[in-house]
Amino acid sequence: MEPLERYRPIIDDFEAFLEACRRPLGNAVRINTIAASVERTLEVLDSEDVAYEQADWNPRVLRLETDSPGSTWTSFHGMTHGQEEVSAVPPVVLDPQPGERVWDACAAPGGKATQLAALMDDRGTVVANDSNLGRISALRFNAERLGATSLAVTNRDARNYSMKPFSFDAFDRALVDAPCSCEGTIRKNPDALDDWSEGYVDSVSGIQKGILRRAIQTTREGGTVVYSTCTFAPEENEAVVQHALDEADCRVVDVEVGLEHSPGLTEWGDEEFDASLEDAIRIYPHQNDTGGFFVAKLEVTA
Amino acid sequence: MADESDAEEAVANGADGDLEQNVGQRFDRLPATPAERTVEGRVSREEVVDYFADRFGIPPETFDDYTFWEKGAGKIWIYAGEAPTPLSIESLGMTCLRTRQEHWKPTTDFVQRVGRHATDCVIELEREQARAFAAGEDQALEWDGDWGYLIAAHELAGGLEPLGIGLYVHGELRSMVPKGRQRDL
Ligand SMILES: C[S@@+](CC[C@H](N)C(=O)[O-])C[C@H]1O[C@@H](n2cnc3c(N)ncnc32)[C@H](O)[C@@H]1O
């Protein structure tokens, strides 16, 4: 928990925050509407006596009362997919529409990419990319298991991503669910902070800036880019978005989601960020009894 | 079933003056009909759609909004998005069918995806049989219909749900659920 001390000044009720970080996380699943409707999935869970609680903010997110959510009939049939509750937020914020062209720049193992496909009724094009070939196999496995026929998978560095292979030259929307220091996953991986260092935060923020800039470049004017991480470090969140505001054609727009959250920061240490960063959201573990996440929504302006 | 290598594929197909050889490492869109074929041994969209209709009774319209592609020897992929042909990327949609062998074989994931539209060659399993099937086990079973690849299904909360592909021969249903998808339920 040591590395989290630096957030004491910015988190309300810091003791409750630390306390939540120490509690293990329950089992959440997302209903894969490509395979079955919410209604049908709940019917099956009911008939199999699997208890669940539906998230207030999203009827497709369930907290399951079972120790092995992967060994249920709904999982075998691809109706449910294990996915942390807050991890379902960025695709909802991106709000992709059926028929659109969407880029998931850092997609493996594919929880969010398959969620994007489901939000589009599996119609349109979701280009799911990841630079790590080992993780691509997990992405492909999940795409097939969940029956996502609108997914095209590529294995490239997102920072200099080429549009050449495709028959179009811009995306309507892009999701950058960036590699990060993963502080917000501490409840799932108790050793998440073991390798924490300021050096790592600095080096990964360079990668994040490169990927976000490319996502803005490859998205059409008027299109939407969502930037998310599962970490609290402002160097990897507000500072990365600030860099995009400085270097690329975009503006921050308001994130609307029915989960309790805090606004993005406008300063950290001796750095100041644009006032619009208040429209980004920080979700802390004690607010909704989930993991932690940062989400910013950008509109591409040229 | 192991992938045949391209070299073996080329030998198996033999020399053909008019048709090109399949390139295993990229996606090529299937020709609409057999008459439009330019690649040795490649099936057409029409043959794929007819196969699902003839064997399983899946209405051809089910596939109106999809394209079919070949990557690897005989592996057919179904895709809902936009893409030029040929295309060298990791994957496009999902694998649905294995051709270039005597008996074509649908994939379990695809059968779970579209199997609800099937009316023929669907074998309905009781709960214990469904468990054995999901665990990848073979089992002795009565079946009056065709032998070969069948869609195994079971009832869940009042509706029939496809479990995957089984191979029925000699009074036995062999589960074709891939290792990574098998579960003890
Ligand atoms: C937080 S994870 C993505 C999780 C995924 N969006 C999901 O919901 O399942 C970040 C991913 O970024 C990938 N990555 C790291 N650097 C990258 C780069 N330069 N280009 C593309 N992907 C990268 C990592 O391999 C990792 O899979």
XYZ file of C-alpha atoms and ligand atoms in Angstrom:
514
model
C 0.000 0.000 0.000
C 3.086 2.211 0.420
C 3.004 3.681 -3.129
C -0.600 4.807 -2.601
C 0.395 7.236 0.174
C 1.147 9.880 -2.427
C -2.592 10.106 -3.172
C -3.578 11.070 0.380
C -3.938 14.758 -0.587
C -6.249 14.099 -3.539
C -8.566 11.336 -2.271
C -11.516 12.142 -0.015
C -11.812 9.767 2.929
C -8.372 8.292 2.327
C -8.752 5.753 5.146
C -11.879 4.278 3.524
C -9.932 4.168 0.265
C -7.055 2.202 1.847
C -9.490 -0.045 3.636
C -11.301 -0.857 0.347
C -7.975 -1.519 -1.394
C -7.248 -4.200 1.189
C -10.552 -6.046 0.632
C -10.591 -8.691 -2.114
C -12.951 -8.088 -5.000
C -16.087 -10.136 -5.709
C -16.820 -11.877 -9.001
C -18.328 -9.659 -11.673
C -19.463 -10.782 -15.111
C -20.734 -8.952 -18.149
C -23.701 -10.298 -20.079
C -22.620 -10.932 -23.667
C -25.656 -9.755 -25.606
C -24.184 -11.233 -28.790
C -25.081 -14.649 -27.352
C -28.242 -13.882 -25.375
C -30.364 -10.982 -24.153
C -30.111 -9.718 -20.588
C -33.553 -11.180 -19.887
C -32.699 -14.633 -21.214
C -29.377 -14.722 -19.362
C -31.056 -13.825 -16.060
C -33.669 -16.514 -16.704
C -30.927 -19.120 -17.109
C -29.076 -17.950 -13.990
C -32.346 -18.078 -12.033
C -33.195 -21.566 -13.246
C -29.696 -22.767 -12.333
C -29.897 -21.173 -8.872
C -26.937 -18.888 -9.408
C -27.481 -15.788 -7.276
C -26.543 -12.405 -8.710
C -26.898 -8.704 -8.190
C -27.417 -6.424 -11.185
C -25.356 -3.203 -11.255
C -27.535 -0.066 -10.956
C -25.586 1.789 -13.606
C -25.535 -1.005 -16.161
C -28.061 -3.875 -16.453
C -25.474 -5.925 -18.360
C -23.090 -6.056 -15.404
C -23.725 -8.622 -12.674
C -22.078 -9.452 -9.410
C -22.268 -13.229 -9.179
C -22.439 -15.070 -5.902
C -20.331 -18.043 -6.907
C -16.660 -18.846 -6.452
C -16.274 -20.123 -10.001
C -18.095 -17.849 -12.453
C -16.278 -19.677 -15.266
C -17.987 -22.975 -14.419
C -21.583 -21.919 -14.994
C -23.768 -22.840 -17.949
C -24.096 -19.173 -18.883
C -20.316 -18.981 -19.172
C -20.052 -22.194 -21.192
C -22.615 -20.830 -23.648
C -20.816 -17.505 -23.924
C -23.713 -15.628 -22.304
C -21.483 -14.262 -19.531
C -17.868 -13.159 -19.478
C -15.804 -12.511 -16.356
C -15.032 -8.797 -16.364
C -14.457 -6.390 -13.516
C -17.325 -3.964 -13.022
C -15.306 -0.754 -13.613
C -13.609 -2.316 -16.604
C -17.009 -2.195 -18.324
C -17.103 1.614 -18.030
C -14.816 2.777 -20.909
C -16.747 1.023 -23.734
C -20.011 2.463 -22.402
C -18.436 5.940 -22.403
C -17.155 5.436 -25.965
C -20.750 4.528 -26.953
C -20.052 2.900 -30.344
C -22.975 2.511 -32.756
C -23.871 -0.416 -35.041
C -22.096 -0.199 -38.392
C -19.297 2.094 -37.226
C -15.534 1.638 -37.552
C -13.958 1.418 -34.144
C -10.350 0.954 -33.065
C -9.381 -0.714 -29.795
C -5.677 0.193 -29.715
C -4.680 -1.974 -26.719
C -7.226 -4.743 -26.838
C -5.858 -7.950 -25.295
C -7.261 -10.037 -23.678
C -10.408 -8.571 -25.192
C -12.931 -7.915 -22.430
C -13.571 -4.406 -23.734
C -13.179 -5.244 -27.448
C -15.926 -7.860 -27.229
C -18.030 -5.424 -25.191
C -17.637 -2.848 -27.986
C -18.790 -5.465 -30.510
C -21.802 -6.282 -28.329
C -22.714 -2.592 -27.942
C -22.712 -2.407 -31.761
C -24.997 -5.468 -32.006
C -21.963 -7.172 -33.568
C -22.459 -5.091 -36.737
C -19.679 -2.868 -38.057
C -15.920 -3.132 -37.677
C -14.001 -3.366 -34.411
C -10.276 -3.445 -35.093
C -8.804 -5.004 -31.963
C -5.051 -4.446 -31.770
C -2.352 -5.392 -29.306
C 1.428 -5.302 -29.561
C 1.900 -8.417 -27.434
C 1.566 -11.563 -29.533
C 1.228 -13.787 -26.468
C -1.809 -11.820 -25.337
C -3.304 -11.899 -28.841
C -4.080 -15.592 -28.446
C -6.181 -14.833 -25.360
C -7.929 -12.072 -27.306
C -8.723 -14.429 -30.171
C -9.920 -17.119 -27.785
C -12.314 -14.680 -26.095
C -13.565 -13.269 -29.398
C -14.445 -16.764 -30.631
C -15.912 -17.883 -27.332
C -18.203 -14.849 -27.284
C -19.022 -15.078 -31.008
C -17.805 -11.583 -31.941
C -17.914 -11.679 -35.745
C -17.278 -7.932 -36.136
C -13.754 -8.137 -34.682
C -10.606 -7.900 -36.807
C -7.453 -8.601 -34.797
C -4.076 -7.007 -35.533
C -0.682 -7.318 -33.818
C 1.075 -3.945 -34.109
C 2.607 -1.215 -32.014
C -0.281 1.240 -31.683
C 2.080 4.245 -31.592
C 2.786 4.116 -35.312
C -0.288 2.173 -36.380
C -0.773 1.956 -40.135
C -4.203 2.239 -41.722
C -2.874 0.672 -44.911
C -4.307 -2.835 -44.453
C -7.885 -1.505 -44.348
C -10.355 -0.277 -46.922
C -11.033 2.955 -44.991
C -8.678 5.665 -43.769
C -10.186 6.796 -40.464
C -12.081 5.376 -37.523
C -15.303 6.802 -36.104
C -14.202 6.046 -32.560
C -11.174 4.741 -30.719
C -10.545 3.289 -27.288
C -7.116 3.577 -25.684
C -7.212 1.282 -22.669
C -3.549 1.859 -22.029
C -0.861 -0.305 -20.443
C -0.314 1.219 -16.990
C 1.016 0.719 -13.486
C -2.269 -1.002 -12.558
C -2.597 0.465 -9.052
C -6.378 0.160 -9.302
C -6.223 -3.635 -9.660
C -4.742 -4.106 -6.169
C -7.919 -5.822 -4.939
C -7.648 -8.459 -7.660
C -3.829 -8.777 -7.690
C -2.468 -8.135 -4.195
C 1.064 -7.952 -5.651
C 0.117 -5.263 -8.193
C 2.219 -2.669 -6.363
C 5.298 -4.842 -5.793
C 7.196 -3.484 -8.791
C 5.910 0.060 -8.484
C 8.503 2.760 -9.146
C 8.459 6.350 -10.311
C 10.750 5.280 -13.127
C 8.133 2.827 -14.402
C 5.364 5.424 -14.167
C 7.491 7.840 -16.212
C 8.408 5.335 -18.900
C 4.897 3.955 -19.344
C 3.471 7.473 -19.560
C 5.651 8.022 -22.638
C 4.069 4.978 -24.282
C 0.585 6.146 -23.271
C 1.143 9.555 -24.864
C 2.300 7.945 -28.101
C -0.703 5.636 -28.310
C -3.258 8.331 -27.460
C -1.780 10.715 -30.034
C -2.001 8.028 -32.734
C -5.607 7.223 -31.771
C -6.572 10.869 -32.214
C -4.794 11.008 -35.590
C -6.576 7.916 -36.894
C -10.039 9.102 -35.806
C -12.139 11.265 -38.107
C -13.042 14.847 -37.283
C -16.023 14.841 -34.921
C -15.183 11.314 -33.810
C -14.668 10.192 -30.222
C -11.609 8.862 -28.417
C -11.769 7.411 -24.915
C -8.602 7.171 -22.850
C -8.646 4.861 -19.816
C -6.298 3.245 -17.332
C -6.714 1.123 -14.225
C -4.331 3.301 -12.245
C -4.445 6.403 -10.043
C -1.127 8.040 -11.022
C -1.845 11.496 -12.522
C 1.340 11.144 -14.592
C -0.445 8.327 -16.470
C -3.862 9.971 -16.558
C -4.431 13.745 -16.593
C -0.840 14.413 -17.751
C -1.306 12.092 -20.741
C -4.565 13.785 -21.735
C -2.959 17.199 -21.238
C -0.197 16.133 -23.622
C -2.859 15.208 -26.209
C -4.549 18.602 -25.770
C -1.181 20.273 -26.385
C -0.065 18.164 -29.325
C -3.196 16.950 -31.143
C -6.554 18.259 -32.361
C -9.003 17.380 -29.626
C -10.956 18.621 -26.634
C -12.151 16.982 -23.435
C -15.880 16.350 -23.172
C -17.969 15.371 -20.178
C -18.160 11.724 -19.109
C -21.592 10.624 -17.982
C -21.841 7.396 -16.071
C -24.097 6.335 -13.232
C -21.300 5.313 -10.884
C -19.997 7.398 -8.028
C -16.734 9.074 -9.029
C -14.451 12.060 -8.510
C -13.511 14.653 -11.120
C -10.183 14.561 -12.946
C -7.398 16.662 -11.419
C -6.406 20.129 -12.593
C -3.084 20.063 -10.762
C -0.565 17.577 -9.441
C 2.712 18.556 -7.817
C 3.887 21.616 -9.681
C 2.046 20.660 -12.859
C -1.210 22.336 -13.894
C -3.729 20.789 -16.245
C -6.426 22.335 -18.393
C -9.665 23.082 -16.511
C -11.559 20.741 -18.864
C -9.807 17.791 -17.223
C -12.407 18.095 -14.484
C -14.724 16.423 -16.975
C -12.630 13.248 -16.847
C -13.528 10.796 -14.081
C -11.604 8.997 -11.369
C -13.309 5.971 -9.865
C -11.899 4.915 -6.501
C -12.426 1.458 -4.944
C -14.324 2.748 -1.903
C -16.873 4.681 -3.954
C -18.694 1.715 -5.515
C -16.851 -1.243 -3.981
C -15.011 -1.935 -7.267
C -11.491 -1.636 -8.634
C -10.054 1.762 -9.591
C -10.222 3.442 -13.012
C -9.569 6.685 -14.852
C -11.633 7.582 -17.923
C -11.430 10.645 -20.182
C -13.554 11.282 -23.248
C -12.175 13.345 -26.137
C -13.745 14.775 -29.231
C -11.508 14.974 -32.292
C -11.629 18.504 -33.682
C -9.738 18.228 -36.991
C -7.252 -31.770 -35.731
C -3.805 -30.440 -36.716
C -3.366 -27.860 -39.432
C -1.925 -29.314 -42.596
C 1.074 -27.342 -43.753
C 0.947 -25.388 -46.990
C 3.525 -27.717 -48.522
C 1.361 -30.757 -47.894
C -1.620 -28.859 -49.193
C 0.104 -28.018 -52.462
C 1.096 -31.652 -52.969
C -2.360 -32.926 -52.102
C -4.007 -30.605 -54.601
C -1.613 -31.557 -57.355
C -0.614 -29.299 -60.202
C -3.314 -27.304 -61.908
C -2.571 -25.108 -64.873
C -5.407 -22.618 -64.405
C -5.853 -22.157 -60.694
C -3.579 -20.493 -58.163
C -2.461 -22.241 -54.996
C -3.889 -21.247 -51.636
C -1.696 -18.897 -49.599
C -2.084 -20.111 -46.038
C -0.942 -17.040 -44.113
C -3.484 -14.468 -45.210
C -7.220 -13.954 -45.485
C -8.835 -14.330 -48.897
C -12.502 -13.710 -49.422
C -14.408 -16.704 -50.780
C -15.691 -16.435 -54.358
C -19.475 -16.086 -54.569
C -19.939 -19.259 -56.625
C -17.810 -22.240 -57.725
C -17.632 -20.747 -61.243
C -15.768 -17.712 -59.880
C -13.113 -19.778 -58.154
C -9.519 -18.742 -58.896
C -7.752 -20.729 -56.179
C -7.328 -24.503 -56.242
C -9.573 -26.280 -53.760
C -11.162 -23.126 -52.344
C -14.867 -23.441 -51.574
C -17.337 -20.740 -52.539
C -19.697 -18.748 -50.365
C -22.605 -20.513 -52.043
C -21.277 -23.949 -51.088
C -20.738 -22.874 -47.471
C -24.222 -21.391 -47.116
C -25.759 -24.431 -48.853
C -23.889 -26.759 -46.529
C -25.355 -25.105 -43.427
C -28.823 -25.161 -45.002
C -28.664 -28.756 -46.281
C -27.101 -30.330 -43.229
C -28.545 -28.265 -40.380
C -31.513 -26.454 -41.901
C -30.002 -23.046 -41.102
C -31.761 -20.543 -43.425
C -29.339 -19.015 -45.983
C -30.606 -15.496 -45.075
C -28.943 -15.947 -41.687
C -25.679 -15.122 -43.446
C -26.821 -12.203 -45.628
C -24.817 -9.596 -43.708
C -21.630 -11.656 -43.450
C -18.649 -12.433 -45.639
C -16.690 -15.691 -45.651
C -12.911 -15.973 -45.863
C -10.231 -18.652 -46.046
C -7.000 -18.474 -44.063
C -4.963 -21.601 -43.473
C -5.696 -24.737 -45.426
C -9.452 -25.080 -45.519
C -10.209 -22.956 -42.456
C -13.244 -20.787 -43.175
C -13.903 -17.575 -41.203
C -17.122 -15.574 -40.966
C -16.888 -11.798 -40.639
C -19.408 -8.978 -40.220
C -17.094 -5.986 -40.788
C -15.324 -4.213 -43.639
C -12.056 -5.533 -45.072
C -10.244 -5.669 -48.421
C -9.071 -8.980 -49.871
C -6.420 -10.317 -49.510
C -5.535 -9.259 -45.984
C -2.664 -10.292 -43.712
C -3.773 -9.836 -40.105
C -4.196 -12.074 -37.058
C -7.871 -12.825 -37.353
C -11.083 -11.766 -39.005
C -14.350 -12.516 -37.245
C -14.436 -16.143 -36.131
C -13.620 -19.550 -37.579
C -16.795 -21.335 -38.576
C -15.961 -24.340 -40.732
C -13.150 -26.660 -41.740
C -13.191 -27.584 -45.459
C -10.648 -29.307 -47.726
C -11.462 -32.619 -46.068
C -14.053 -35.260 -46.903
C -16.485 -34.298 -44.154
C -16.699 -30.592 -43.441
C -16.606 -29.752 -39.782
C -18.213 -26.671 -38.147
C -16.552 -25.205 -35.062
C -18.080 -25.417 -31.602
C -17.950 -21.643 -31.063
C -19.766 -21.007 -34.334
C -22.403 -23.602 -33.561
C -23.019 -21.890 -30.224
C -23.360 -18.617 -32.159
C -25.862 -19.720 -34.859
C -27.033 -23.158 -33.734
C -30.384 -21.794 -32.531
C -31.356 -21.438 -36.201
C -30.726 -25.152 -36.877
C -33.586 -27.619 -37.399
C -31.763 -30.744 -38.618
C -28.966 -32.882 -37.226
C -29.495 -31.428 -33.765
C -29.158 -34.036 -31.018
C -30.842 -33.093 -27.769
C -29.040 -34.168 -24.604
C -30.253 -34.696 -21.063
C -28.505 -32.774 -18.302
C -25.989 -35.512 -17.413
C -25.229 -36.111 -21.083
C -24.767 -32.374 -21.620
C -22.303 -32.275 -18.713
C -20.295 -35.141 -20.208
C -20.337 -33.411 -23.592
C -19.141 -30.091 -22.135
C -16.350 -31.959 -20.348
C -15.180 -33.343 -23.704
C -16.251 -36.937 -23.070
C -17.456 -39.483 -25.638
C -20.685 -41.317 -24.818
C -22.835 -44.154 -26.138
C -26.172 -42.750 -27.375
C -29.168 -43.723 -29.504
C -29.683 -41.581 -32.599
C -31.849 -42.348 -35.670
C -30.582 -39.567 -37.878
C -27.539 -39.113 -40.085
C -24.113 -40.037 -38.867
C -21.338 -37.470 -38.919
C -21.129 -34.015 -37.381
C -24.139 -33.042 -35.288
C -25.073 -30.040 -33.213
C -25.457 -31.120 -29.592
C -27.979 -29.055 -27.622
C -29.737 -29.113 -24.267
C -32.600 -27.359 -22.578
C -31.914 -24.421 -20.302
C -34.713 -22.468 -18.655
C -37.261 -23.605 -21.229
C -35.145 -22.973 -24.349
C -32.848 -25.192 -26.374
C -29.209 -24.021 -26.297
C -26.537 -25.383 -28.644
C -23.553 -26.843 -26.776
C -21.200 -27.509 -29.647
C -20.207 -29.973 -32.339
C -20.229 -33.720 -31.826
C -19.248 -36.553 -34.161
C -21.787 -39.364 -34.214
C -20.524 -42.780 -35.379
C -21.252 -46.408 -34.371
C -23.690 -45.571 -31.591
C -21.344 -43.087 -29.988
C -21.379 -39.295 -29.740
C -17.849 -37.911 -29.575
C -17.572 -34.422 -28.145
C -15.558 -32.111 -30.399
C -15.459 -29.304 -27.810
C -11.852 -28.037 -27.938
C -9.704 -28.579 -24.823
C -9.661 -24.910 -23.863
C -13.474 -24.754 -23.969
C -14.157 -27.918 -21.983
C -15.676 -27.387 -18.522
C -16.772 -29.477 -15.574
C -20.228 -28.135 -14.892
C -4.761 -2.674 -19.827
S -4.278 -3.831 -21.020
C -5.680 -3.891 -22.118
C -6.869 -4.645 -21.609
C -7.963 -4.800 -22.650
N -8.391 -3.510 -23.170
C -9.167 -5.561 -22.146
O -10.183 -4.936 -21.804
O -9.141 -6.802 -22.103
C -3.054 -2.974 -21.968
C -2.569 -3.702 -23.198
O -1.737 -2.814 -23.960
C -0.818 -3.588 -24.678
N 0.238 -2.678 -25.160
C 1.309 -2.209 -24.487
N 2.032 -1.373 -25.274
C 1.386 -1.316 -26.470
C 1.641 -0.642 -27.709
N 2.697 0.152 -27.848
N 0.785 -0.838 -28.735
C -0.297 -1.653 -28.596
N -0.581 -2.306 -27.455
C 0.246 -2.143 -26.406
C -0.407 -4.648 -23.687
O 0.113 -5.783 -24.351
C -1.718 -4.934 -22.950
O -2.363 -6.054 -23.491
